[in-house]
Amino acid sequence: MPELPEVETTMSALQPFVEKKIVSVDINNRHLRWKIEKDFEKNISNKKIISITRRAKYIIFNLSDGFIILHLGMSGNIRIQDLNSNTYKKHDHIIFYLKDKKIIYNDIRRFGSIHFTNNAKDHFLIKNLGPEPLSKDFNKKYLFNISRNSKTNIKNFIMNQKVVVGVGNIYASEALFDARINPNNITNSINEEDCKRLVKSIKNILKIAINMGGTTLKDFYSVDGSEGYFKIKLKVYGRENEKCKSCRGVIKKIVLNQRSTFYCLDCQK
DNA sequence: CTGAGATCCTGTCTGC
DNA sequence: TGCAGACAGGATCTCA
């Protein structure tokens, strides 16, 4: 289940397919977050993959003509199998056939999406995204300025992909704990020092997760289909009523904007 | 414009 | 064991 680090890991694992040709595609279920366009198969068949990159939580295939924009949603994952293998799973929605491999998109809840476009940069899913969290554009000054007019809580704010991309529900709690900021705090009340720590914490948490192979909780399937995964050491997420690793206070669970949120009552002011 | 709540979908877990 | 209800890592949409 993907947040930015899982998407990054998946994207990296697809790199061997750069320079390869997509021979054909089979679609078992067109009803993802948006219905897959009629011409999708035609648009991508017999195209060479020039590069595979990531923007926010999207994987972008730059083809010899056009782009594929893929989002894994809440439950999407990709696996790679030999062309002659016959093992399919429930919810295998899309199968890309290459010369000797197939790339399979599986997504239980179908919150993921896939589009073909001639212009990825201006695509409606891409054009309004905020800065990459690990880029220089995401810094203290930027966060301070953009936060001045927002009255939502700070946790909801950093999960807004227009503010900064890639921060999901887990990393939002973890980053706020690391920065010692209470997730309930109203965004325009945080000061410059808070912004400085928060930017640093978001970058650090994401970097660590990426370096660990991009996994967080529960099972994350590698592209080879194996279930091997690392578990990042989460300090607050999922630790309701357990001891804070920093001050030995108790971790609280609350619901903010309909999402589970965990924080330490004592550390996070 | 903002922000809160509903919503898409399937599977798993908890409590009665 | 059955069954209802809550919940799950996303993000758009609808409405006030």
mmCIF file of N, CA, C and O in Angstrom, chain A residues 7 13-14 46 82 138 205 215 217 246 254 258:
data_model
loop_
_atom_site.group_PDB
_atom_site.id
_atom_site.type_symbol
_atom_site.label_atom_id
_atom_site.label_comp_id
_atom_site.label_asym_id
_atom_site.label_seq_id
_atom_site.Cartn_x
_atom_site.Cartn_y
_atom_site.Cartn_z
ATOM 1 N N VAL A 7 5.974 4.184 -3.769
ATOM 2 C CA VAL A 7 5.904 4.555 -5.179
ATOM 3 C C VAL A 7 7.324 4.690 -5.739
ATOM 4 O O VAL A 7 7.624 4.214 -6.828
ATOM 5 N N ALA A 13 12.120 -0.208 -9.235
ATOM 6 C CA ALA A 13 12.109 -1.610 -9.647
ATOM 7 C C ALA A 13 11.698 -1.784 -11.102
ATOM 8 O O ALA A 13 11.939 -2.823 -11.706
ATOM 9 N N LEU A 14 11.078 -0.759 -11.674
ATOM 10 C CA LEU A 14 10.636 -0.849 -13.067
ATOM 11 C C LEU A 14 11.718 -0.398 -14.050
ATOM 12 O O LEU A 14 11.555 -0.540 -15.268
ATOM 13 N N ASN A 46 2.927 -1.021 -28.856
ATOM 14 C CA ASN A 46 4.042 -0.824 -29.787
ATOM 15 C C ASN A 46 4.807 0.468 -29.558
ATOM 16 O O ASN A 46 5.447 0.973 -30.463
ATOM 17 N N ASP A 82 7.302 -13.567 -15.651
ATOM 18 C CA ASP A 82 7.720 -14.018 -16.977
ATOM 19 C C ASP A 82 6.517 -14.046 -17.905
ATOM 20 O O ASP A 82 5.408 -14.307 -17.472
ATOM 21 N N PHE A 138 10.849 22.914 -1.375
ATOM 22 C CA PHE A 138 10.120 22.707 -0.126
ATOM 23 C C PHE A 138 11.043 23.077 1.019
ATOM 24 O O PHE A 138 11.924 22.308 1.415
ATOM 25 N N ILE A 205 11.981 11.831 7.527
ATOM 26 C CA ILE A 205 11.127 10.641 7.612
ATOM 27 C C ILE A 205 11.002 9.972 6.243
ATOM 28 O O ILE A 205 11.121 8.751 6.113
ATOM 29 N N THR A 215 8.967 0.714 2.706
ATOM 30 C CA THR A 215 7.809 0.063 3.302
ATOM 31 C C THR A 215 7.485 0.580 4.671
ATOM 32 O O THR A 215 8.324 1.072 5.386
ATOM 33 N N LEU A 217 3.947 -0.345 6.768
ATOM 34 C CA LEU A 217 3.138 -1.231 7.597
ATOM 35 C C LEU A 217 2.693 -2.424 6.779
ATOM 36 O O LEU A 217 2.750 -2.419 5.581
ATOM 37 N N SER A 246 9.841 8.911 23.316
ATOM 38 C CA SER A 246 10.677 10.048 23.655
ATOM 39 C C SER A 246 10.520 10.450 25.119
ATOM 40 O O SER A 246 11.494 10.634 25.830
ATOM 41 N N ILE A 254 -6.621 10.023 17.790
ATOM 42 C CA ILE A 254 -7.796 10.848 17.533
ATOM 43 C C ILE A 254 -8.143 10.711 16.050
ATOM 44 O O ILE A 254 -7.381 10.102 15.290
ATOM 45 N N GLN A 258 -11.465 12.631 9.312
ATOM 46 C CA GLN A 258 -11.835 11.233 9.077
ATOM 47 C C GLN A 258 -10.656 10.283 8.954
ATOM 48 O O GLN A 258 -10.797 9.171 8.474
#
